[in-house]
CSV table of C-alpha atoms and ligand atoms in Angstrom, one decimal:
chain,number,residue,atom,x,y,z
A,5,UNK,CA,18.8,27.2,22.1
A,6,UNK,CA,17.1,28.9,19.1
A,7,UNK,CA,13.7,27.8,17.9
A,8,UNK,CA,15.4,26.6,14.7
A,9,UNK,CA,17.8,24.3,16.6
A,10,UNK,CA,14.9,22.9,18.7
A,11,UNK,CA,12.9,22.2,15.6
A,12,UNK,CA,15.9,20.5,14.0
A,13,UNK,CA,16.2,18.3,17.0
A,14,UNK,CA,12.5,17.6,16.9
A,15,UNK,CA,12.7,16.6,13.3
A,16,UNK,CA,15.6,14.4,13.9
A,17,UNK,CA,13.9,12.4,16.6
A,18,UNK,CA,10.6,12.3,14.7
A,19,UNK,CA,12.5,10.8,11.7
A,20,UNK,CA,14.0,8.2,14.0
A,21,UNK,CA,10.5,7.4,15.3
A,22,UNK,CA,9.3,7.0,11.7
A,23,UNK,CA,12.2,4.7,10.9
A,24,UNK,CA,11.3,2.3,13.8
A,25,UNK,CA,7.6,2.5,12.9
A,26,UNK,CA,8.4,1.6,9.3
A,27,UNK,CA,10.5,-1.4,10.4
A,28,UNK,CA,7.7,-2.6,12.7
A,29,UNK,CA,5.0,-2.1,10.0
A,30,UNK,CA,7.1,-4.1,7.6
A,31,UNK,CA,7.6,-6.9,10.2
A,32,UNK,CA,3.9,-6.9,10.9
A,33,UNK,CA,2.9,-7.0,7.3
A,34,UNK,CA,5.4,-9.8,6.7
A,35,UNK,CA,4.2,-11.9,9.6
A,36,UNK,CA,0.5,-11.5,8.7
A,37,UNK,CA,1.0,-12.4,5.0
A,38,UNK,CA,3.9,-14.5,3.9
A,39,UNK,CA,6.2,-15.3,6.8
A,40,UNK,CA,6.5,-19.0,7.8
A,41,UNK,CA,4.9,-19.9,11.1
A,42,UNK,CA,7.9,-21.5,12.5
A,43,UNK,CA,9.9,-18.3,12.6
A,44,UNK,CA,7.2,-16.5,14.7
A,45,UNK,CA,8.8,-16.7,18.1
A,46,UNK,CA,12.1,-15.3,17.0
A,47,UNK,CA,10.4,-12.7,14.9
A,48,UNK,CA,8.1,-11.6,17.7
A,49,UNK,CA,11.1,-11.3,20.1
A,50,UNK,CA,12.9,-9.0,17.7
A,51,UNK,CA,9.8,-7.0,17.1
A,52,UNK,CA,9.3,-6.6,20.8
A,53,UNK,CA,12.9,-5.3,21.1
A,54,UNK,CA,12.2,-2.8,18.3
A,55,UNK,CA,9.0,-1.7,20.0
A,56,UNK,CA,10.8,-1.2,23.2
A,57,UNK,CA,13.4,1.0,21.5
A,58,UNK,CA,10.6,3.0,19.8
A,59,UNK,CA,8.9,3.5,23.1
A,60,UNK,CA,12.1,4.7,24.7
A,61,UNK,CA,12.8,7.3,22.0
A,62,UNK,CA,9.2,8.5,21.9
A,63,UNK,CA,9.0,9.0,25.7
A,64,UNK,CA,12.6,10.0,26.4
A,65,UNK,CA,13.1,12.9,28.7
A,66,UNK,CA,14.9,14.7,25.9
A,67,UNK,CA,11.9,14.4,23.5
A,68,UNK,CA,9.3,15.2,26.2
A,69,UNK,CA,11.2,18.3,27.2
A,70,UNK,CA,11.5,19.3,23.6
A,71,UNK,CA,7.8,18.9,23.0
A,72,UNK,CA,7.0,20.9,26.2
A,73,UNK,CA,9.3,23.6,25.1
A,74,UNK,CA,8.1,23.8,21.5
A,75,UNK,CA,4.5,23.9,22.6
A,76,UNK,CA,5.1,27.4,24.0
A,77,UNK,CA,6.8,28.7,20.8
A,78,UNK,CA,5.2,30.4,17.9
A,79,UNK,CA,5.5,28.0,14.9
A,80,UNK,CA,3.8,27.5,11.6
A,81,UNK,CA,0.2,26.2,11.8
A,82,UNK,CA,1.0,22.6,10.8
A,83,UNK,CA,3.9,22.2,13.2
A,84,UNK,CA,1.8,23.8,16.0
A,85,UNK,CA,-0.9,21.2,15.5
A,86,UNK,CA,1.6,18.4,15.2
A,87,UNK,CA,3.3,19.4,18.5
A,88,UNK,CA,-0.2,19.7,20.2
A,89,UNK,CA,-1.2,16.2,19.1
A,90,UNK,CA,2.1,14.7,20.3
A,91,UNK,CA,1.8,16.5,23.6
A,92,UNK,CA,-1.7,15.4,24.1
A,93,UNK,CA,-0.7,11.8,23.6
A,94,UNK,CA,2.3,12.1,26.0
A,95,UNK,CA,0.1,13.8,28.6
A,96,UNK,CA,-2.2,10.9,28.6
A,97,UNK,CA,0.3,8.6,30.2
A,98,UNK,CA,3.2,10.6,31.7
A,99,UNK,CA,1.6,11.2,35.1
A,100,UNK,CA,0.6,7.6,35.8
A,101,UNK,CA,2.8,6.0,38.5
A,102,UNK,CA,4.8,3.2,36.9
A,103,UNK,CA,3.4,0.5,39.2
A,104,UNK,CA,-0.2,1.5,38.3
A,105,UNK,CA,0.7,1.4,34.6
A,106,UNK,CA,2.4,-2.1,35.0
A,107,UNK,CA,-0.7,-3.4,36.9
A,108,UNK,CA,-3.0,-2.1,34.2
A,109,UNK,CA,-0.9,-3.6,31.4
A,110,UNK,CA,-0.9,-6.9,33.2
A,111,UNK,CA,-4.6,-6.8,33.7
A,112,UNK,CA,-5.4,-6.3,30.0
A,113,UNK,CA,-3.1,-9.2,29.1
A,114,UNK,CA,-4.8,-11.5,31.6
A,115,UNK,CA,-8.2,-10.2,30.6
A,116,UNK,CA,-7.6,-11.0,26.9
A,117,UNK,CA,-6.7,-14.6,27.8
A,118,UNK,CA,-9.7,-15.0,30.1
A,119,UNK,CA,-12.0,-13.4,27.4
A,120,UNK,CA,-10.9,-15.8,24.8
A,121,UNK,CA,-11.7,-18.9,26.9
A,122,UNK,CA,-14.9,-17.3,28.1
A,123,UNK,CA,-16.1,-16.6,24.6
A,124,UNK,CA,-15.3,-20.1,23.5
A,125,UNK,CA,-17.2,-21.5,26.5
A,126,UNK,CA,-20.0,-18.9,26.2
A,127,UNK,CA,-19.4,-18.1,29.8
A,128,UNK,CA,-19.9,-14.5,30.8
A,129,UNK,CA,-19.5,-15.2,34.5
A,130,UNK,CA,-15.8,-15.9,34.2
A,131,UNK,CA,-15.1,-12.7,32.3
A,132,UNK,CA,-17.3,-10.6,34.6
A,133,UNK,CA,-14.8,-9.9,37.4
A,134,UNK,CA,-12.2,-8.9,34.8
A,135,UNK,CA,-14.6,-6.5,33.1
A,136,UNK,CA,-15.4,-4.9,36.5
A,137,UNK,CA,-11.7,-4.6,37.3
A,138,UNK,CA,-11.0,-3.2,33.7
A,139,UNK,CA,-13.5,-0.4,34.3
A,140,UNK,CA,-12.1,0.4,37.7
A,141,UNK,CA,-8.5,0.4,36.5
A,142,UNK,CA,-9.4,2.6,33.4
A,143,UNK,CA,-11.0,5.1,35.8
A,144,UNK,CA,-7.9,5.1,37.9
A,145,UNK,CA,-5.5,5.4,35.0
A,146,UNK,CA,-7.5,8.3,33.5
A,147,UNK,CA,-7.6,10.1,36.9
A,148,UNK,CA,-3.9,10.8,36.8
A,149,UNK,CA,-4.4,13.1,33.8
A,150,UNK,CA,-4.6,16.9,34.3
A,151,UNK,CA,-7.9,16.8,32.4
A,152,UNK,CA,-10.9,16.9,34.7
A,153,UNK,CA,-13.7,16.0,32.3
A,154,UNK,CA,-15.7,12.9,33.0
A,155,UNK,CA,-13.7,9.7,32.3
A,156,UNK,CA,-15.9,8.5,29.4
A,157,UNK,CA,-15.8,11.9,27.8
A,158,UNK,CA,-12.0,11.7,27.8
A,159,UNK,CA,-12.0,8.2,26.4
A,160,UNK,CA,-14.3,9.3,23.6
A,161,UNK,CA,-11.9,12.2,22.9
A,162,UNK,CA,-8.9,9.9,22.9
A,163,UNK,CA,-10.2,8.0,19.9
A,164,UNK,CA,-12.0,10.9,18.1
A,165,UNK,CA,-10.6,14.3,18.9
A,166,UNK,CA,-13.2,16.9,19.3
A,167,UNK,CA,-16.2,14.6,19.4
A,168,UNK,CA,-18.2,14.5,22.7
A,169,UNK,CA,-20.7,12.3,24.5
A,170,UNK,CA,-23.3,15.0,23.5
A,171,UNK,CA,-22.5,14.5,19.8
A,172,UNK,CA,-22.8,10.7,20.1
A,173,UNK,CA,-26.0,11.0,22.1
A,174,UNK,CA,-27.6,13.0,19.3
A,175,UNK,CA,-26.3,10.6,16.7
A,176,UNK,CA,-27.4,7.4,18.3
A,177,UNK,CA,-30.8,8.9,19.4
A,178,UNK,CA,-31.4,9.6,15.7
A,179,UNK,CA,-30.5,6.1,14.7
A,180,UNK,CA,-32.8,4.7,17.4
A,181,UNK,CA,-35.7,6.8,16.4
A,182,UNK,CA,-35.4,6.6,12.6
A,183,UNK,CA,-33.4,3.6,11.6
A,184,UNK,CA,-34.7,1.0,14.1
A,185,UNK,CA,-38.3,1.3,13.0
A,186,UNK,CA,-37.2,1.6,9.3
A,187,UNK,CA,-35.2,-1.6,9.7
A,188,UNK,CA,-38.2,-3.5,11.0
A,189,UNK,CA,-40.2,-2.3,8.0
A,190,UNK,CA,-37.6,-3.9,5.7
A,191,UNK,CA,-37.3,-7.1,7.8
A,192,UNK,CA,-41.1,-7.5,7.7
A,193,UNK,CA,-40.9,-7.8,4.0
A,194,UNK,CA,-39.0,-11.1,4.5
A,195,UNK,CA,-36.8,-10.8,1.5
A,196,UNK,CA,-34.7,-13.9,1.2
A,197,UNK,CA,-31.0,-13.8,0.6
A,198,UNK,CA,-30.4,-14.6,-3.1
A,199,UNK,CA,-28.9,-18.1,-3.6
A,200,UNK,CA,-26.2,-16.9,-6.1
A,201,UNK,CA,-24.4,-15.0,-3.3
A,202,UNK,CA,-23.2,-18.4,-2.0
A,203,UNK,CA,-22.2,-19.9,-5.3
A,204,UNK,CA,-18.9,-21.5,-5.4
A,205,UNK,CA,-16.5,-19.2,-7.3
A,206,UNK,CA,-12.9,-20.2,-7.7
A,207,UNK,CA,-10.1,-18.1,-6.2
A,208,UNK,CA,-8.6,-17.8,-9.6
A,209,UNK,CA,-11.7,-16.1,-10.9
A,210,UNK,CA,-11.9,-13.9,-7.8
A,211,UNK,CA,-8.4,-12.8,-8.4
A,212,UNK,CA,-9.4,-11.7,-11.9
A,213,UNK,CA,-12.3,-9.7,-10.5
A,214,UNK,CA,-9.8,-8.1,-8.1
A,215,UNK,CA,-7.7,-7.0,-11.1
A,216,UNK,CA,-10.7,-5.4,-12.7
A,217,UNK,CA,-11.5,-3.6,-9.5
A,218,UNK,CA,-8.0,-2.4,-8.9
A,219,UNK,CA,-7.9,-0.9,-12.4
A,220,UNK,CA,-11.3,0.7,-11.9
A,221,UNK,CA,-10.3,2.2,-8.5
A,222,UNK,CA,-7.0,3.5,-9.8
A,223,UNK,CA,-5.2,1.6,-7.1
A,224,UNK,CA,-1.8,1.8,-8.7
A,225,UNK,CA,0.6,-1.2,-8.5
A,226,UNK,CA,3.6,1.1,-8.5
A,227,UNK,CA,2.6,2.3,-5.0
A,228,UNK,CA,0.3,-0.4,-3.8
A,229,UNK,CA,0.3,-4.2,-3.4
A,230,UNK,CA,-2.3,-6.8,-2.7
A,231,UNK,CA,-1.4,-9.6,-0.3
A,232,UNK,CA,-3.5,-12.3,1.3
A,233,UNK,CA,-4.2,-12.7,5.0
A,234,UNK,CA,-6.6,-14.4,7.4
A,235,UNK,CA,-8.2,-11.0,8.2
A,236,UNK,CA,-8.1,-8.3,5.6
A,237,UNK,CA,-6.2,-5.1,6.6
A,238,UNK,CA,-4.3,-2.2,5.0
A,239,UNK,CA,-0.8,-1.1,5.9
A,240,UNK,CA,0.7,2.3,5.6
A,241,UNK,CA,4.4,2.4,4.9
A,242,UNK,CA,4.8,5.8,3.3
A,243,UNK,CA,2.9,8.2,1.0
A,244,UNK,CA,3.9,6.0,-2.0
A,245,UNK,CA,3.6,2.6,-0.4
A,246,UNK,CA,0.2,1.6,0.9
A,247,UNK,CA,-0.7,-2.1,0.8
A,248,UNK,CA,-3.8,-4.1,1.3
A,249,UNK,CA,-4.7,-7.7,1.9
A,250,UNK,CA,-7.6,-9.8,0.8
A,251,UNK,CA,-9.1,-13.0,2.1
A,252,UNK,CA,-10.8,-15.2,-0.6
A,253,UNK,CA,-14.0,-16.9,0.5
A,254,UNK,CA,-14.9,-19.5,-2.1
A,255,UNK,CA,-18.6,-19.6,-1.3
A,256,UNK,CA,-19.1,-15.9,-0.4
A,257,UNK,CA,-17.1,-14.0,-3.0
A,258,UNK,CA,-18.8,-10.7,-2.5
A,259,UNK,CA,-17.5,-10.8,1.1
A,260,UNK,CA,-13.9,-11.0,-0.2
A,261,UNK,CA,-14.5,-8.2,-2.7
A,262,UNK,CA,-16.1,-5.6,-0.4
A,263,UNK,CA,-13.6,-6.1,2.4
A,264,UNK,CA,-10.9,-5.4,-0.3
A,265,UNK,CA,-12.7,-2.3,-1.5
A,266,UNK,CA,-12.9,-1.1,2.1
A,267,UNK,CA,-9.1,-1.6,2.6
A,268,UNK,CA,-8.3,0.2,-0.7
A,269,UNK,CA,-10.3,3.1,0.7
A,270,UNK,CA,-7.9,3.2,3.7
A,271,UNK,CA,-4.9,2.8,1.5
A,272,UNK,CA,-6.0,5.6,-0.9
A,273,UNK,CA,-6.4,8.0,2.0
A,274,UNK,CA,-2.9,7.4,3.2
A,275,UNK,CA,-1.6,7.5,-0.4
A,276,UNK,CA,-3.1,10.9,-1.2
A,277,UNK,CA,-1.6,12.8,1.8
A,278,UNK,CA,0.5,15.8,1.0
A,279,UNK,CA,4.0,14.5,0.3
A,280,UNK,CA,5.5,17.3,2.4
A,281,UNK,CA,4.1,15.5,5.6
A,282,UNK,CA,6.0,12.3,4.9
A,283,UNK,CA,7.9,11.0,7.9
A,284,UNK,CA,6.0,13.2,10.2
A,285,UNK,CA,3.4,12.2,12.8
A,286,UNK,CA,0.9,14.4,11.1
A,287,UNK,CA,0.9,12.2,7.9
A,288,UNK,CA,-0.9,9.4,9.7
A,289,UNK,CA,-2.6,10.9,12.7
A,290,UNK,CA,-6.2,11.0,11.3
A,291,UNK,CA,-8.8,9.9,13.8
A,292,UNK,CA,-10.3,6.4,13.7
A,293,UNK,CA,-13.6,7.8,12.6
A,294,UNK,CA,-12.0,9.8,9.8
A,295,UNK,CA,-10.1,6.9,8.5
A,296,UNK,CA,-13.2,4.7,8.6
A,297,UNK,CA,-15.1,7.4,6.8
A,298,UNK,CA,-12.9,6.9,3.7
A,299,UNK,CA,-13.0,3.1,3.7
A,300,UNK,CA,-16.8,3.0,4.2
A,301,UNK,CA,-17.3,5.6,1.5
A,302,UNK,CA,-15.4,3.3,-0.9
A,303,UNK,CA,-17.1,0.1,0.4
A,304,UNK,CA,-20.7,1.2,0.8
A,305,UNK,CA,-21.6,4.6,-0.6
A,306,UNK,CA,-19.6,4.1,-3.8
A,307,UNK,CA,-18.9,0.3,-3.9
A,308,UNK,CA,-22.5,-0.9,-3.3
A,309,UNK,CA,-24.1,1.6,-5.7
A,310,UNK,CA,-25.6,0.9,-9.1
A,311,UNK,CA,-23.4,3.3,-11.0
A,312,UNK,CA,-20.2,1.8,-9.5
A,313,UNK,CA,-21.0,-1.6,-11.1
A,314,UNK,CA,-22.7,-0.4,-14.3
A,315,UNK,CA,-19.5,-0.1,-16.3
A,316,UNK,CA,-17.6,-3.1,-14.9
A,317,UNK,CA,-20.3,-5.7,-14.3
A,318,UNK,CA,-20.2,-7.0,-17.9
A,319,UNK,CA,-16.4,-7.5,-17.4
A,320,UNK,CA,-17.0,-9.3,-14.1
A,321,UNK,CA,-19.7,-11.5,-15.7
A,322,UNK,CA,-17.3,-12.4,-18.5
A,323,UNK,CA,-14.9,-13.7,-15.9
A,324,UNK,CA,-17.4,-15.2,-13.4
A,325,UNK,CA,-19.6,-17.4,-15.5
A,326,UNK,CA,-21.6,-18.3,-12.3
A,327,UNK,CA,-23.1,-14.8,-12.6
A,328,UNK,CA,-24.4,-15.3,-16.1
A,329,UNK,CA,-28.1,-15.4,-15.0
A,330,UNK,CA,-27.8,-12.6,-12.5
A,331,UNK,CA,-28.8,-9.2,-13.9
A,332,UNK,CA,-27.1,-6.0,-12.8
A,333,UNK,CA,-30.2,-5.0,-10.8
A,334,UNK,CA,-30.3,-8.3,-9.1
A,335,UNK,CA,-26.6,-8.1,-8.3
A,336,UNK,CA,-27.1,-4.6,-6.7
A,337,UNK,CA,-30.0,-5.9,-4.6
A,338,UNK,CA,-28.0,-9.0,-3.5
A,339,UNK,CA,-24.9,-7.0,-2.4
A,340,UNK,CA,-27.2,-4.8,-0.3
A,341,UNK,CA,-29.2,-7.6,1.2
A,342,UNK,CA,-30.4,-6.8,4.7
A,343,UNK,CA,-30.5,-9.6,7.4
A,344,UNK,CA,-30.9,-9.8,11.1
A,345,UNK,CA,-27.5,-10.7,12.5
A,346,UNK,CA,-25.9,-11.1,15.8
A,347,UNK,CA,-22.3,-10.4,14.9
A,348,UNK,CA,-21.2,-6.9,14.2
A,349,UNK,CA,-18.4,-7.7,11.7
A,350,UNK,CA,-20.8,-9.8,9.6
A,351,UNK,CA,-23.5,-7.1,9.5
A,352,UNK,CA,-24.9,-5.4,6.4
A,353,UNK,CA,-24.7,-1.7,5.9
A,354,UNK,CA,-28.1,-0.9,7.4
A,355,UNK,CA,-27.9,-2.9,10.6
A,356,UNK,CA,-24.2,-2.2,11.2
A,357,UNK,CA,-24.6,1.0,13.2
A,358,UNK,CA,-27.2,-0.6,15.5
A,359,UNK,CA,-24.7,-3.1,16.7
A,360,UNK,CA,-22.5,-0.2,17.7
A,361,UNK,CA,-25.4,1.6,19.4
A,362,UNK,CA,-25.8,-1.3,21.8
A,363,UNK,CA,-22.2,-1.2,22.8
A,364,UNK,CA,-22.2,2.6,23.1
A,365,UNK,CA,-25.3,2.7,25.4
A,366,UNK,CA,-23.8,0.0,27.6
A,367,UNK,CA,-20.3,1.6,27.8
A,368,UNK,CA,-21.7,4.9,28.7
A,369,UNK,CA,-23.9,3.5,31.4
A,370,UNK,CA,-21.0,1.5,32.9
A,371,UNK,CA,-18.9,4.6,33.2
A,372,UNK,CA,-21.6,6.9,34.6
A,373,UNK,CA,-22.6,4.2,37.1
A,374,UNK,CA,-26.1,3.6,35.9
A,375,UNK,CA,-25.2,0.0,35.0
A,376,UNK,CA,-23.0,-2.6,36.6
A,377,UNK,CA,-21.3,-5.7,35.2
A,378,UNK,CA,-23.9,-7.8,37.2
A,379,UNK,CA,-26.4,-9.2,34.7
A,380,UNK,CA,-24.9,-7.2,31.9
A,381,UNK,CA,-25.2,-10.2,29.5
A,382,UNK,CA,-28.9,-10.0,29.8
A,383,UNK,CA,-28.9,-6.2,29.2
A,384,UNK,CA,-26.9,-6.9,26.1
A,385,UNK,CA,-29.3,-9.5,24.8
A,386,UNK,CA,-32.4,-7.4,25.7
A,387,UNK,CA,-31.0,-4.5,23.6
A,388,UNK,CA,-30.3,-6.8,20.6
A,389,UNK,CA,-33.9,-8.0,20.8
A,390,UNK,CA,-35.3,-4.5,21.0
A,391,UNK,CA,-33.2,-2.9,18.3
A,392,UNK,CA,-32.2,-5.7,16.0
A,393,UNK,CA,-35.1,-8.0,16.6
A,394,UNK,CA,-32.9,-11.0,17.4
A,395,UNK,CA,-31.7,-12.5,20.7
A,396,UNK,CA,-28.3,-14.2,21.0
A,397,UNK,CA,-28.7,-17.9,21.8
A,398,UNK,CA,-25.6,-17.7,24.1
A,399,UNK,CA,-23.1,-15.1,25.3
A,400,UNK,CA,-20.4,-16.2,22.8
A,401,UNK,CA,-22.6,-14.6,20.1
A,402,UNK,CA,-23.7,-11.9,22.5
A,403,UNK,CA,-21.7,-9.8,24.9
A,404,UNK,CA,-18.5,-11.8,24.5
A,405,UNK,CA,-18.2,-11.4,20.7
A,406,UNK,CA,-15.6,-8.7,20.4
A,407,UNK,CA,-12.1,-8.5,21.9
A,408,UNK,CA,-12.2,-4.7,22.5
A,409,UNK,CA,-13.2,-4.5,26.2
A,410,UNK,CA,-10.8,-7.1,27.3
A,411,UNK,CA,-8.0,-4.9,26.0
A,412,UNK,CA,-9.3,-1.9,27.9
A,413,UNK,CA,-10.5,-0.2,24.7
A,414,UNK,CA,-13.5,1.7,26.0
A,415,UNK,CA,-14.8,4.7,23.9
A,416,UNK,CA,-13.2,3.2,20.7
A,417,UNK,CA,-16.3,1.3,19.4
A,418,UNK,CA,-18.5,4.2,18.5
A,419,UNK,CA,-15.9,5.5,16.0
A,420,UNK,CA,-16.9,2.5,13.8
A,421,UNK,CA,-20.4,4.0,13.3
A,422,UNK,CA,-19.2,7.5,13.2
A,423,UNK,CA,-17.0,6.7,10.1
A,424,UNK,CA,-20.1,5.7,8.1
A,425,UNK,CA,-22.0,8.8,9.2
A,426,UNK,CA,-19.1,11.1,8.2
A,427,UNK,CA,-18.9,9.5,4.8
A,428,UNK,CA,-22.6,10.4,4.0
A,429,UNK,CA,-21.7,14.0,4.8
A,430,UNK,CA,-18.6,13.8,2.5
A,431,UNK,CA,-20.8,12.3,-0.3
A,432,UNK,CA,-23.2,15.2,0.1
A,433,UNK,CA,-20.4,17.7,-0.4
A,434,UNK,CA,-18.8,15.8,-3.3
A,435,UNK,CA,-22.1,15.7,-5.2
A,436,UNK,CA,-22.2,19.5,-5.1
A,437,UNK,CA,-18.9,19.6,-7.0
A,438,UNK,CA,-19.0,16.6,-9.3
A,439,UNK,CA,-21.5,14.3,-10.8
A,440,UNK,CA,-20.5,11.3,-8.9
A,441,UNK,CA,-22.8,8.8,-10.6
A,442,UNK,CA,-21.7,10.0,-14.0
A,443,UNK,CA,-18.0,9.6,-13.1
A,444,UNK,CA,-18.6,6.1,-11.9
A,445,UNK,CA,-20.6,5.1,-14.9
A,446,UNK,CA,-17.9,6.6,-17.2
A,447,UNK,CA,-15.2,4.6,-15.6
A,448,UNK,CA,-13.7,7.9,-14.3
A,449,UNK,CA,-12.9,7.0,-10.7
A,450,UNK,CA,-10.0,9.4,-10.9
A,451,UNK,CA,-12.3,12.4,-10.5
A,452,UNK,CA,-13.7,10.9,-7.3
A,453,UNK,CA,-10.2,10.3,-6.0
A,454,UNK,CA,-9.1,13.8,-7.0
A,455,UNK,CA,-12.0,15.3,-5.1
A,456,UNK,CA,-11.2,13.3,-2.0
A,457,UNK,CA,-7.5,14.2,-2.3
A,458,UNK,CA,-8.1,17.9,-2.6
A,459,UNK,CA,-10.8,18.1,0.1
A,460,UNK,CA,-9.9,15.4,2.6
A,461,UNK,CA,-6.9,13.2,2.0
A,462,UNK,CA,-4.1,15.8,1.4
A,463,UNK,CA,-4.5,17.2,4.9
A,464,UNK,CA,-3.4,13.9,6.6
A,465,UNK,CA,-4.1,14.3,10.3
A,466,UNK,CA,-3.6,18.1,10.5
A,467,UNK,CA,-7.3,18.9,11.2
A,468,UNK,CA,-9.8,17.5,13.7
A,469,UNK,CA,-12.8,15.9,12.1
A,470,UNK,CA,-15.2,18.7,12.9
A,471,UNK,CA,-12.8,21.3,11.6
A,472,UNK,CA,-12.4,19.5,8.3
A,473,UNK,CA,-16.1,18.8,8.0
A,474,UNK,CA,-16.9,22.4,8.6
A,475,UNK,CA,-14.4,23.8,6.1
A,476,UNK,CA,-15.4,21.3,3.3
A,477,UNK,CA,-19.2,20.7,3.9
A,478,UNK,CA,-20.1,24.0,5.7
A,479,UNK,CA,-21.2,22.1,8.8
A,480,UNK,CA,-19.7,20.3,11.7
A,481,UNK,CA,-20.8,16.6,12.0
A,482,UNK,CA,-24.4,16.3,11.1
A,483,UNK,CA,-25.8,12.7,11.4
A,484,UNK,CA,-28.9,13.6,9.4
A,485,UNK,CA,-27.0,13.0,6.1
A,486,UNK,CA,-26.4,9.4,7.1
A,487,UNK,CA,-29.9,8.7,8.3
A,488,UNK,CA,-31.3,10.3,5.1
A,489,UNK,CA,-28.9,8.3,2.9
A,490,UNK,CA,-29.8,5.0,4.6
A,491,UNK,CA,-33.6,5.5,4.4
A,492,UNK,CA,-33.5,6.8,0.8
A,493,UNK,CA,-31.2,4.0,-0.4
A,494,UNK,CA,-32.9,1.1,1.3
A,495,UNK,CA,-36.4,2.4,0.5
A,496,UNK,CA,-35.4,2.6,-3.2
A,497,UNK,CA,-34.0,-0.9,-3.2
A,498,UNK,CA,-36.5,-2.8,-1.1
A,499,UNK,CA,-39.7,-0.8,-0.5
A,500,UNK,CA,-40.1,0.8,-3.9
A,501,UNK,CA,-43.0,-1.4,-5.0
A,502,UNK,CA,-45.3,-0.4,-2.2
B,620,ZN,ZN1,-11.6,0.0,8.3
C-alpha cells in the first residue's frame, strides 16, 4: 500500500470519528440545555450506542494498524504530530488486559456513587477504602504501558503533554512562598464584600448585559449561540459553530457574567483554529491547561480589568439601574473582591490556585507513598488552614468537595492552575505587540482576538504548550509572570493606600 493510500484510509476513518463525535456533542448539548427530562432514558441509551460505535471505530484493529504503520512514515509536520498524538492515546490503554480494564471501569462507577453519598453525609470514612483502591488500580492500569516513568509523572503528562512534576513543583513552590503570604496581607485588611454584588437583578436585565458583552467580545451569532444550563459550559461542534451556555443568578449577577466570559474564551479558541484542520483530531487536541489559559485570559486578565469595562460600563449601568450608585472604580474592586473560601469553584482569582495547590501536594504524596488515605481528611483541612487561613467545618466542604478523584482523574487537577499561569505569560507577549489597554478602552476587542488567533488559536492542538510558549513568548513555561501579575494587580487594587 502506498503512503497516499494509507493516508486516505486514515482520513476516511478520522472523518467517521468526527461524524460520531459531532452527533454525540449535539446530543450532549441538547440534553444539557433544552431537552425535556422525560426523554432522558431513551436519549441516554441511544447516546451510549453511538459512543460504543465511536469506541469500536477509534480502537479497531484496522485503525490501530494504520496508526502504527503511519507513525514510521515520513509525513508532513502536522500529520506527523497528529499521528503521534493518536498513537500516544492508543498506547495508554491497548496493553491493559480486558478484565483489568473492566474492573477499573466498574470501580470508578461504584466510587462515584459512594462519593456522592459520602459528600452529602460529610463522611470521609465511607469513601476512604474506595480512594485507596482507586490509587492502587490506577497504578496497576498505568503499569501496563511501555512507559517506565513514575506513575504520577505519566498521569501529569496525560493531561498536559510535556509538563513534568518538576515544572509543577517549581510553580507551586513559588505560589506557596509568594502568594500565600501576600494573600494574608490582603485578608488582614478585612475588606468587606460590597453589598451591591448581591443586589437582585432581573434575568431580563442580565440578558441585555450579555448582549452588550457579546457585541464587545466579537462573539458572532452567525457562528455562536448562547444557551442556558445548570452549569455553564462551552461546546465545540466545528470551527464555525462554537456554543456557550450561561446560568443566571438573580442575586449574584457578576457570577453569571464572568462564567459566560470564561466560556466565550473557550469558544473563541476553538472558533479561531485554522479551517484546514477541521474534521481532524488536531483541531481540538489542545491540552487542558492550554484551553483553560484562553478562558481565564478572557475571564480574569481581560474581563476583570479596568480597561475592559471602561467603555461598556455606562451601557451596563443604563440597563441595570441597580448599579446607578456604583462607580466604575467601585465596580472593578467589587468584581475582584478577595475572600477566604473553602470551595474551589467559588474562589476568587487570587485564592483559586491555592485550592489547586492543596490537591496537588496531596496527590503527589499519595502516589509517591509519603501519604496514605488514613487520616487524609485531616491533612486536607490542615493544609487549608495553613495556606488559605480557613478550616473546613466538615469533610463535605473539605476533602470530599470535588468529584475528580472518584472518577480516577489523578493528575488532572493541577491543569486548572496552570491555565491561569500560562495566560499571564500570553498577556506579557501580547502587550509587546499591541496596546491591550487601549484596544479595550477603544472598544476594539477584535485586535485582541486577532493577536490570539495569529499566535495561539490558529494552531489548534498541533503544538505542545511549551513549544508554543517558547515560539511566541521566547520562553517555556515561566510561572513568574503569573505571580508578578497577581501581586501587582491586587496590590494596586487593595494595598495602594498604604
Ligand atoms: Zn474552563
